[in-house]
Structure formats: structure tokens, C-alpha cells
PDB file of C-alpha atoms and ligand atoms in Angstrom:
ATOM      1  CA  MET A 775      26.902   3.467  41.525  1.00 66.00           C
ATOM      2  CA  SER A 776      27.094  -0.328  41.327  1.00 72.00           C
ATOM      3  CA  THR A 777      23.943  -2.373  41.347  1.00 94.00           C
ATOM      4  CA  ILE A 778      24.902  -3.927  44.653  1.00 97.00           C
ATOM      5  CA  THR A 779      25.325  -0.511  46.226  1.00 97.00           C
ATOM      6  CA  GLU A 780      21.951   0.596  44.887  1.00 97.00           C
ATOM      7  CA  ARG A 781      20.248  -2.555  46.104  1.00 98.00           C
ATOM      8  CA  LEU A 782      21.827  -2.257  49.512  1.00 98.00           C
ATOM      9  CA  ILE A 783      20.574   1.322  49.835  1.00 97.00           C
ATOM     10  CA  GLU A 784      17.143   0.138  48.732  1.00 97.00           C
ATOM     11  CA  ALA A 785      17.097  -2.715  51.261  1.00 98.00           C
ATOM     12  CA  GLN A 786      18.158  -0.336  54.028  1.00 98.00           C
ATOM     13  CA  ALA A 787      15.395   2.071  52.979  1.00 98.00           C
ATOM     14  CA  ARG A 788      12.845  -0.751  53.233  1.00 98.00           C
ATOM     15  CA  ILE A 789      14.081  -1.551  56.732  1.00 98.00           C
ATOM     16  CA  ASP A 790      13.975   2.106  57.795  1.00 98.00           C
ATOM     17  CA  SER A 791      10.495   2.667  56.457  1.00 98.00           C
ATOM     18  CA  ALA A 792       9.138  -0.548  58.012  1.00 98.00           C
ATOM     19  CA  ALA A 793      10.752   0.483  61.296  1.00 98.00           C
ATOM     20  CA  ALA A 794       9.239   3.986  61.129  1.00 98.00           C
ATOM     21  CA  GLN A 795       5.786   2.504  60.490  1.00 97.00           C
ATOM     22  CA  ALA A 796       6.198   0.295  63.552  1.00 97.00           C
ATOM     23  CA  GLY A 797       7.371   3.212  65.696  1.00 97.00           C
ATOM     24  CA  ARG A 798      10.894   1.828  65.829  1.00 96.00           C
ATOM     25  CA  VAL A 799      14.220   3.256  64.692  1.00 94.00           C
ATOM     26  CA  GLY A 800      16.015   1.682  61.755  1.00 92.00           C
ATOM     27  CA  GLU A 801      19.258   1.496  63.734  1.00 94.00           C
ATOM     28  CA  SER A 802      17.686  -1.071  66.064  1.00 96.00           C
ATOM     29  CA  ILE A 803      17.633  -3.531  63.167  1.00 98.00           C
ATOM     30  CA  THR A 804      20.812  -5.051  61.754  1.00 98.00           C
ATOM     31  CA  LEU A 805      20.968  -5.833  58.070  1.00 98.00           C
ATOM     32  CA  LEU A 806      22.652  -9.201  57.589  1.00 98.00           C
ATOM     33  CA  ALA A 807      23.681  -9.536  53.932  1.00 98.00           C
ATOM     34  CA  VAL A 808      23.258 -13.184  52.899  1.00 98.00           C
ATOM     35  CA  SER A 809      25.993 -13.873  50.368  1.00 98.00           C
ATOM     36  CA  LYS A 810      25.675 -17.642  49.874  1.00 98.00           C
ATOM     37  CA  THR A 811      26.591 -18.801  46.348  1.00 97.00           C
ATOM     38  CA  LYS A 812      27.861 -15.279  45.503  1.00 98.00           C
ATOM     39  CA  PRO A 813      31.556 -14.535  44.863  1.00 98.00           C
ATOM     40  CA  ALA A 814      33.856 -12.776  47.308  1.00 98.00           C
ATOM     41  CA  GLU A 815      34.073  -9.752  45.013  1.00 97.00           C
ATOM     42  CA  MET A 816      30.366  -9.082  45.447  1.00 98.00           C
ATOM     43  CA  ILE A 817      30.831  -9.163  49.211  1.00 98.00           C
ATOM     44  CA  ARG A 818      33.669  -6.661  48.855  1.00 98.00           C
ATOM     45  CA  GLU A 819      31.362  -4.331  46.922  1.00 97.00           C
ATOM     46  CA  ALA A 820      28.664  -4.574  49.562  1.00 98.00           C
ATOM     47  CA  TYR A 821      31.290  -3.945  52.248  1.00 98.00           C
ATOM     48  CA  LEU A 822      32.505  -0.815  50.475  1.00 97.00           C
ATOM     49  CA  ALA A 823      28.866   0.309  50.390  1.00 97.00           C
ATOM     50  CA  GLY A 824      28.693  -0.046  54.172  1.00 97.00           C
ATOM     51  CA  ALA A 825      27.562  -3.616  54.961  1.00 98.00           C
ATOM     52  CA  ARG A 826      29.493  -5.248  57.829  1.00 98.00           C
ATOM     53  CA  ASP A 827      27.507  -8.419  58.640  1.00 98.00           C
ATOM     54  CA  PHE A 828      27.488 -11.250  56.112  1.00 98.00           C
ATOM     55  CA  GLY A 829      25.706 -14.613  56.265  1.00 98.00           C
ATOM     56  CA  GLU A 830      26.867 -17.867  54.707  1.00 98.00           C
ATOM     57  CA  ASN A 831      25.060 -21.225  54.563  1.00 98.00           C
ATOM     58  CA  TYR A 832      27.690 -23.605  53.278  1.00 97.00           C
ATOM     59  CA  LEU A 833      30.745 -24.276  55.364  1.00 97.00           C
ATOM     60  CA  GLN A 834      33.546 -24.674  52.832  1.00 98.00           C
ATOM     61  CA  GLU A 835      32.255 -21.827  50.710  1.00 98.00           C
ATOM     62  CA  GLY A 836      32.042 -19.585  53.762  1.00 98.00           C
ATOM     63  CA  VAL A 837      35.562 -20.427  54.949  1.00 98.00           C
ATOM     64  CA  ASP A 838      36.964 -19.774  51.464  1.00 98.00           C
ATOM     65  CA  LYS A 839      35.402 -16.315  51.483  1.00 98.00           C
ATOM     66  CA  ILE A 840      36.624 -15.579  55.008  1.00 98.00           C
ATOM     67  CA  ASP A 841      40.134 -16.430  53.761  1.00 98.00           C
ATOM     68  CA  ALA A 842      39.750 -14.305  50.627  1.00 98.00           C
ATOM     69  CA  LEU A 843      38.450 -11.248  52.519  1.00 98.00           C
ATOM     70  CA  GLN A 844      40.713 -11.204  55.563  1.00 98.00           C
ATOM     71  CA  ASP A 845      41.603  -7.569  54.923  1.00 98.00           C
ATOM     72  CA  LEU A 846      38.010  -6.506  55.643  1.00 98.00           C
ATOM     73  CA  ASP A 847      36.494  -6.036  59.098  1.00 98.00           C
ATOM     74  CA  ILE A 848      33.508  -8.316  58.527  1.00 98.00           C
ATOM     75  CA  ARG A 849      31.319 -10.052  61.095  1.00 98.00           C
ATOM     76  CA  TRP A 850      30.697 -13.535  59.656  1.00 99.00           C
ATOM     77  CA  HIS A 851      27.435 -15.318  60.458  1.00 99.00           C
ATOM     78  CA  PHE A 852      26.870 -19.005  59.798  1.00 98.00           C
ATOM     79  CA  ILE A 853      23.157 -19.425  59.037  1.00 98.00           C
ATOM     80  CA  GLY A 854      22.883 -22.853  57.407  1.00 97.00           C
ATOM     81  CA  PRO A 855      22.230 -26.334  58.779  1.00 96.00           C
ATOM     82  CA  LEU A 856      25.270 -27.817  60.525  1.00 97.00           C
ATOM     83  CA  GLN A 857      26.214 -31.453  61.142  1.00 95.00           C
ATOM     84  CA  SER A 858      27.756 -32.187  64.500  1.00 94.00           C
ATOM     85  CA  ASN A 859      30.995 -33.472  62.920  1.00 95.00           C
ATOM     86  CA  LYS A 860      31.445 -30.172  61.027  1.00 97.00           C
ATOM     87  CA  THR A 861      31.362 -27.716  63.904  1.00 98.00           C
ATOM     88  CA  ARG A 862      35.085 -26.887  64.119  1.00 98.00           C
ATOM     89  CA  PRO A 863      35.378 -24.386  61.228  1.00 98.00           C
ATOM     90  CA  VAL A 864      32.333 -22.531  62.548  1.00 98.00           C
ATOM     91  CA  ALA A 865      33.815 -22.403  66.066  1.00 98.00           C
ATOM     92  CA  GLU A 866      37.188 -21.259  64.764  1.00 98.00           C
ATOM     93  CA  ARG A 867      36.309 -18.866  61.943  1.00 98.00           C
ATOM     94  CA  PHE A 868      32.836 -17.387  62.367  1.00 98.00           C
ATOM     95  CA  ASP A 869      31.545 -14.700  64.769  1.00 98.00           C
ATOM     96  CA  TRP A 870      27.938 -15.867  64.920  1.00 99.00           C
ATOM     97  CA  ILE A 871      25.843 -18.956  64.297  1.00 98.00           C
ATOM     98  CA  HIS A 872      22.051 -18.674  63.869  1.00 98.00           C
ATOM     99  CA  SER A 873      21.192 -22.338  63.391  1.00 98.00           C
ATOM    100  CA  VAL A 874      21.887 -24.078  66.706  1.00 98.00           C
ATOM    101  CA  ASP A 875      19.039 -26.482  67.399  1.00 97.00           C
ATOM    102  CA  ARG A 876      20.659 -29.293  69.416  1.00 97.00           C
ATOM    103  CA  LEU A 877      22.727 -29.346  72.575  1.00 98.00           C
ATOM    104  CA  LYS A 878      25.343 -31.640  71.049  1.00 98.00           C
ATOM    105  CA  ILE A 879      26.181 -29.033  68.389  1.00 98.00           C
ATOM    106  CA  ALA A 880      26.321 -26.269  70.997  1.00 98.00           C
ATOM    107  CA  GLN A 881      28.636 -28.309  73.247  1.00 98.00           C
ATOM    108  CA  ARG A 882      31.036 -29.002  70.422  1.00 98.00           C
ATOM    109  CA  LEU A 883      31.061 -25.372  69.302  1.00 98.00           C
ATOM    110  CA  SER A 884      31.801 -24.274  72.859  1.00 98.00           C
ATOM    111  CA  GLU A 885      34.641 -26.791  73.285  1.00 98.00           C
ATOM    112  CA  GLN A 886      36.149 -25.876  69.923  1.00 98.00           C
ATOM    113  CA  ARG A 887      35.921 -22.101  70.285  1.00 98.00           C
ATOM    114  CA  PRO A 888      39.532 -20.815  70.512  1.00 98.00           C
ATOM    115  CA  SER A 889      40.226 -19.349  73.959  1.00 96.00           C
ATOM    116  CA  GLY A 890      41.742 -16.195  72.466  1.00 96.00           C
ATOM    117  CA  LYS A 891      38.473 -15.274  70.768  1.00 97.00           C
ATOM    118  CA  ALA A 892      35.320 -13.763  72.215  1.00 98.00           C
ATOM    119  CA  PRO A 893      32.598 -16.358  72.796  1.00 98.00           C
ATOM    120  CA  LEU A 894      30.739 -17.391  69.646  1.00 98.00           C
ATOM    121  CA  ASN A 895      27.432 -15.507  69.361  1.00 99.00           C
ATOM    122  CA  VAL A 896      24.517 -17.933  69.128  1.00 99.00           C
ATOM    123  CA  CYS A 897      20.919 -17.773  68.025  1.00 99.00           C
ATOM    124  CA  ILE A 898      18.819 -20.864  68.580  1.00 98.00           C
ATOM    125  CA  GLN A 899      16.804 -21.796  65.514  1.00 98.00           C
ATOM    126  CA  VAL A 900      13.129 -22.443  66.230  1.00 98.00           C
ATOM    127  CA  ASN A 901      10.923 -24.592  64.013  1.00 96.00           C
ATOM    128  CA  ILE A 902       8.045 -22.122  64.241  1.00 94.00           C
ATOM    129  CA  SER A 903       5.940 -23.587  61.448  1.00 89.00           C
ATOM    130  CA  ALA A 904       6.181 -27.136  62.852  1.00 80.00           C
ATOM    131  CA  GLU A 905       7.499 -28.480  59.590  1.00 78.00           C
ATOM    132  CA  GLN A 906       8.455 -32.157  59.675  1.00 74.00           C
ATOM    133  CA  SER A 907      11.566 -31.828  57.567  1.00 69.00           C
ATOM    134  CA  LYS A 908      12.805 -28.464  58.804  1.00 77.00           C
ATOM    135  CA  SER A 909      15.600 -27.786  61.233  1.00 91.00           C
ATOM    136  CA  GLY A 910      14.972 -25.968  64.467  1.00 96.00           C
ATOM    137  CA  VAL A 911      14.001 -26.869  67.997  1.00 97.00           C
ATOM    138  CA  ASN A 912      10.306 -27.049  68.677  1.00 95.00           C
ATOM    139  CA  PRO A 913       8.989 -24.285  70.927  1.00 97.00           C
ATOM    140  CA  ALA A 914       8.208 -26.639  73.819  1.00 97.00           C
ATOM    141  CA  GLN A 915      11.849 -27.688  74.050  1.00 97.00           C
ATOM    142  CA  LEU A 916      13.246 -24.182  73.696  1.00 98.00           C
ATOM    143  CA  PRO A 917      13.585 -23.133  77.377  1.00 98.00           C
ATOM    144  CA  GLU A 918      15.596 -26.229  78.263  1.00 98.00           C
ATOM    145  CA  LEU A 919      17.928 -25.909  75.285  1.00 98.00           C
ATOM    146  CA  ALA A 920      18.385 -22.174  75.888  1.00 98.00           C
ATOM    147  CA  ALA A 921      19.335 -22.732  79.532  1.00 98.00           C
ATOM    148  CA  ALA A 922      21.913 -25.348  78.532  1.00 98.00           C
ATOM    149  CA  VAL A 923      23.380 -23.181  75.751  1.00 98.00           C
ATOM    150  CA  ALA A 924      23.554 -20.127  78.027  1.00 98.00           C
ATOM    151  CA  ALA A 925      25.687 -22.127  80.475  1.00 98.00           C
ATOM    152  CA  LEU A 926      28.399 -23.019  77.925  1.00 98.00           C
ATOM    153  CA  PRO A 927      31.560 -20.929  78.366  1.00 98.00           C
ATOM    154  CA  GLY A 928      32.556 -20.725  74.700  1.00 98.00           C
ATOM    155  CA  LEU A 929      29.171 -19.420  73.594  1.00 98.00           C
ATOM    156  CA  ARG A 930      27.139 -16.282  74.147  1.00 98.00           C
ATOM    157  CA  LEU A 931      23.421 -16.790  73.711  1.00 98.00           C
ATOM    158  CA  ARG A 932      22.076 -13.757  71.820  1.00 98.00           C
ATOM    159  CA  GLY A 933      18.585 -14.817  70.767  1.00 98.00           C
ATOM    160  CA  LEU A 934      16.432 -16.739  68.339  1.00 98.00           C
ATOM    161  CA  MET A 935      16.235 -17.349  64.611  1.00 98.00           C
ATOM    162  CA  ALA A 936      13.390 -18.624  62.445  1.00 97.00           C
ATOM    163  CA  ILE A 937      12.622 -19.330  58.818  1.00 95.00           C
ATOM    164  CA  PRO A 938       8.810 -19.438  58.767  1.00 93.00           C
ATOM    165  CA  ALA A 939       7.276 -21.588  56.034  1.00 90.00           C
ATOM    166  CA  PRO A 940       6.265 -19.516  52.986  1.00 88.00           C
ATOM    167  CA  GLU A 941       2.667 -18.306  53.353  1.00 86.00           C
ATOM    168  CA  SER A 942       0.551 -16.720  50.649  1.00 87.00           C
ATOM    169  CA  ASP A 943      -1.863 -15.439  53.303  1.00 91.00           C
ATOM    170  CA  PRO A 944      -0.216 -12.351  54.899  1.00 88.00           C
ATOM    171  CA  GLU A 945      -2.211 -12.842  58.089  1.00 91.00           C
ATOM    172  CA  LYS A 946      -0.768 -16.334  58.599  1.00 90.00           C
ATOM    173  CA  GLN A 947       2.682 -15.037  57.739  1.00 91.00           C
ATOM    174  CA  ARG A 948       2.355 -12.425  60.475  1.00 95.00           C
ATOM    175  CA  GLN A 949       1.156 -15.042  62.986  1.00 96.00           C
ATOM    176  CA  ALA A 950       4.352 -17.087  62.798  1.00 96.00           C
ATOM    177  CA  LEU A 951       6.473 -13.952  63.173  1.00 97.00           C
ATOM    178  CA  ALA A 952       4.373 -12.759  66.113  1.00 98.00           C
ATOM    179  CA  GLN A 953       4.768 -16.162  67.787  1.00 97.00           C
ATOM    180  CA  MET A 954       8.526 -15.822  67.465  1.00 98.00           C
ATOM    181  CA  LYS A 955       8.383 -12.432  69.163  1.00 98.00           C
ATOM    182  CA  GLN A 956       6.389 -13.955  72.034  1.00 98.00           C
ATOM    183  CA  LEU A 957       8.878 -16.792  72.431  1.00 98.00           C
ATOM    184  CA  PHE A 958      11.703 -14.273  72.369  1.00 98.00           C
ATOM    185  CA  ASP A 959      10.139 -12.031  75.024  1.00 98.00           C
ATOM    186  CA  ALA A 960       9.383 -15.008  77.281  1.00 98.00           C
ATOM    187  CA  LEU A 961      12.959 -16.260  76.962  1.00 98.00           C
ATOM    188  CA  LYS A 962      14.372 -12.790  77.540  1.00 98.00           C
ATOM    189  CA  ALA A 963      12.595 -12.695  80.877  1.00 98.00           C
ATOM    190  CA  GLU A 964      14.806 -15.649  81.877  1.00 97.00           C
ATOM    191  CA  HIS A 965      17.918 -14.452  80.037  1.00 98.00           C
ATOM    192  CA  PRO A 966      18.009 -10.633  80.135  1.00 98.00           C
ATOM    193  CA  GLY A 967      21.128 -10.482  77.940  1.00 97.00           C
ATOM    194  CA  LEU A 968      19.227 -11.624  74.853  1.00 98.00           C
ATOM    195  CA  ASP A 969      19.098  -8.915  72.188  1.00 98.00           C
ATOM    196  CA  THR A 970      18.651 -10.629  68.830  1.00 98.00           C
ATOM    197  CA  LEU A 971      15.553 -11.831  67.034  1.00 98.00           C
ATOM    198  CA  SER A 972      16.800 -12.997  63.638  1.00 98.00           C
ATOM    199  CA  MET A 973      13.857 -13.142  61.234  1.00 98.00           C
ATOM    200  CA  GLY A 974      12.823 -11.651  57.927  1.00 97.00           C
ATOM    201  CA  MET A 975      14.261 -12.236  54.457  1.00 97.00           C
ATOM    202  CA  SER A 976      13.954 -10.446  51.099  1.00 97.00           C
ATOM    203  CA  ASP A 977      10.243 -11.208  50.753  1.00 94.00           C
ATOM    204  CA  ASP A 978       8.987 -10.698  54.293  1.00 95.00           C
ATOM    205  CA  LEU A 979      11.311  -8.164  55.878  1.00 96.00           C
ATOM    206  CA  GLU A 980       8.553  -5.549  56.358  1.00 97.00           C
ATOM    207  CA  ALA A 981       6.334  -8.006  58.226  1.00 96.00           C
ATOM    208  CA  ALA A 982       9.297  -9.229  60.289  1.00 97.00           C
ATOM    209  CA  VAL A 983      10.287  -5.689  61.300  1.00 98.00           C
ATOM    210  CA  ALA A 984       6.665  -4.922  62.189  1.00 97.00           C
ATOM    211  CA  GLU A 985       6.677  -7.969  64.494  1.00 98.00           C
ATOM    212  CA  GLY A 986       9.900  -7.073  66.269  1.00 98.00           C
ATOM    213  CA  SER A 987      12.806  -8.516  64.297  1.00 98.00           C
ATOM    214  CA  THR A 988      16.194  -7.068  65.248  1.00 98.00           C
ATOM    215  CA  MET A 989      18.161  -8.720  62.434  1.00 98.00           C
ATOM    216  CA  VAL A 990      16.918  -9.285  58.897  1.00 98.00           C
ATOM    217  CA  ARG A 991      18.764 -11.708  56.613  1.00 98.00           C
ATOM    218  CA  ILE A 992      18.665 -10.319  53.081  1.00 98.00           C
ATOM    219  CA  GLY A 993      20.100 -12.252  50.132  1.00 98.00           C
ATOM    220  CA  THR A 994      18.251 -11.905  46.828  1.00 98.00           C
ATOM    221  CA  ALA A 995      17.277  -8.252  47.290  1.00 97.00           C
ATOM    222  CA  ILE A 996      20.963  -7.312  47.554  1.00 98.00           C
ATOM    223  CA  PHE A 997      22.877  -9.851  45.458  1.00 98.00           C
ATOM    224  CA  GLY A 998      20.219 -10.892  42.942  1.00 96.00           C
ATOM    225  CA  THR A 999      18.676 -14.308  42.359  1.00 95.00           C
ATOM    226  CA  ARG A1000      20.681 -17.462  43.010  1.00 95.00           C
ATOM    227  CA  LYS A1001      21.110 -20.348  40.578  1.00 87.00           C
TER     228      LYS A1001
HETATM  229  C1  PLP B1483      19.178 -17.863  51.801  1.00 79.58           C
HETATM  230  C2  PLP B1483      18.773 -17.468  53.173  1.00 79.58           C
HETATM  231  C3  PLP B1483      18.330 -16.167  53.454  1.00 79.58           C
HETATM  232  C4  PLP B1483      18.168 -15.095  52.390  1.00 79.58           C
HETATM  233  O1  PLP B1483      17.017 -15.331  51.635  1.00 79.58           O
HETATM  234  P1  PLP B1483      16.560 -14.283  50.481  1.00 79.58           P
HETATM  235  O2  PLP B1483      15.165 -14.684  50.220  1.00 79.58           O
HETATM  236  O3  PLP B1483      17.480 -14.505  49.325  1.00 79.58           O
HETATM  237  O4  PLP B1483      16.668 -12.928  51.048  1.00 79.58           O
HETATM  238  C5  PLP B1483      18.026 -15.855  54.761  1.00 79.58           C
HETATM  239  N1  PLP B1483      18.151 -16.765  55.758  1.00 79.58           N
HETATM  240  C6  PLP B1483      18.565 -18.021  55.528  1.00 79.58           C
HETATM  241  C7  PLP B1483      18.681 -18.968  56.658  1.00 79.58           C
HETATM  242  C8  PLP B1483      18.881 -18.412  54.230  1.00 79.58           C
HETATM  243  O5  PLP B1483      19.267 -19.670  54.024  1.00 79.58           O
END
């Protein structure tokens, strides 16, 4: 068995066991394999081992891999920061974006989404740790942005994404994740179609699953450390 296959099985086992502990089923949580900086051949290995959702952060790198792996039935997720003048390749080539945090970006993605394709799946990124430099809408502005995004014809609002600031105190780590779950539930009351809470990475996936994540974004634990 390849290392990637073994690591993927291990990551899935972590998800399943965290889900079981929380009284949830593992199938309610999607494993998004974050392949940024890793070559297309590693993605192919993970695909052969069963992964179907892959996340990329850098536009040109992501598009190159989409081109190289056209023979595979992959759902491509754009999860990195996006400038408003760079939206077109995301609208045209990806299936999901997790990092929408401004209406202008959402409007451009909607306009540029090819009419022959299903609407682009969108998670709004929330700046849950109130970090000055971080991307993400602040929670107070979330309802307004969500309503505007939900009204755009080229997009389908699926939920929320967060990258909580690293916390050495597990209690504080859990707080940010729990706040995200509250924001998600409140928004879902307005938008019943929401089904995705994208949170949890290699180091905090157990806590994220315990707090209600439905999609964990796992890079290092599957593909190894990045340069
Ligand atoms: C890189 C990245 C991940 C994966 O992080 P790991 O710690 O390697 O699992 C998840 N989400 C986003 C937005 C990322 O940029």
C-alpha cells in the first residue's frame, strides 16, 4: 500500500472515530483532501484510494492540476484567498469555493459561471477569531452577505468556512468552532438549503467534528508536510 493510501485510511479512521464519539455517522462528514503544493500524481494516488474532493489554494497551480487530471471524476474546491480580478478561472473550472468573503467577488463569480454548468457551490468564509490580517467576513456582517450571495443565479450557497487562529488551549480552540456551529445554525434557519460547515484541518479535525463540522480539509495528514 502506498503511504498516501495508508494516510488517507488513517485520516478517514480519525473522522469516523470522532464522529462516533459525537454520536454522529462518519458519512455525514466529507473529507476534503487539500493538495496545495503537491504534484498531480499524488492526487491521482489519493483518488485511486477513494478520495473524490480535492482542495487547492493557488489559482494557477489548481488549474494546471485540473488540466492534468481531466480523466478523473474529481470535485475541485478552491479554498484560498481570491482577488476580485482573478475570479474567472474559479468560476469556469472549479466546483466549489470556500473563501467568499465579499459581495463583489460573489457577483463576479456568478456572472462568470458558464451557463452550461451547475451553479458554483459557495461557502462564505467567516473571520471567527477576529484577526486583523485574516480574510473572512465578520460575524455581524454575515447575514447580509449570505442573503446577497443566496440571490445570485450562478451560485449555490452551501454554508460556511472558517480557519480559526491556532490555539494551544483546547478549550479556546473548541469555543471558536462552537461559535461557527451557532452561526451556521442561525443562518440555516434563514436558508434551509445550507448543508456545509467547512472546518477542521489536520491538527484539529477531532474538535471540529465534535462541534458539528460537515467537511474537514486535510492536507498534511494525507500528503505530508509542505515546503
Ligand atoms: C492548507 C489548508 C488546509 C490544510 O491544512 P493542514 O494543516 O495541512 O491539514 C486546510 N484549509 C485551508 C484553507 C488551507 O489553506
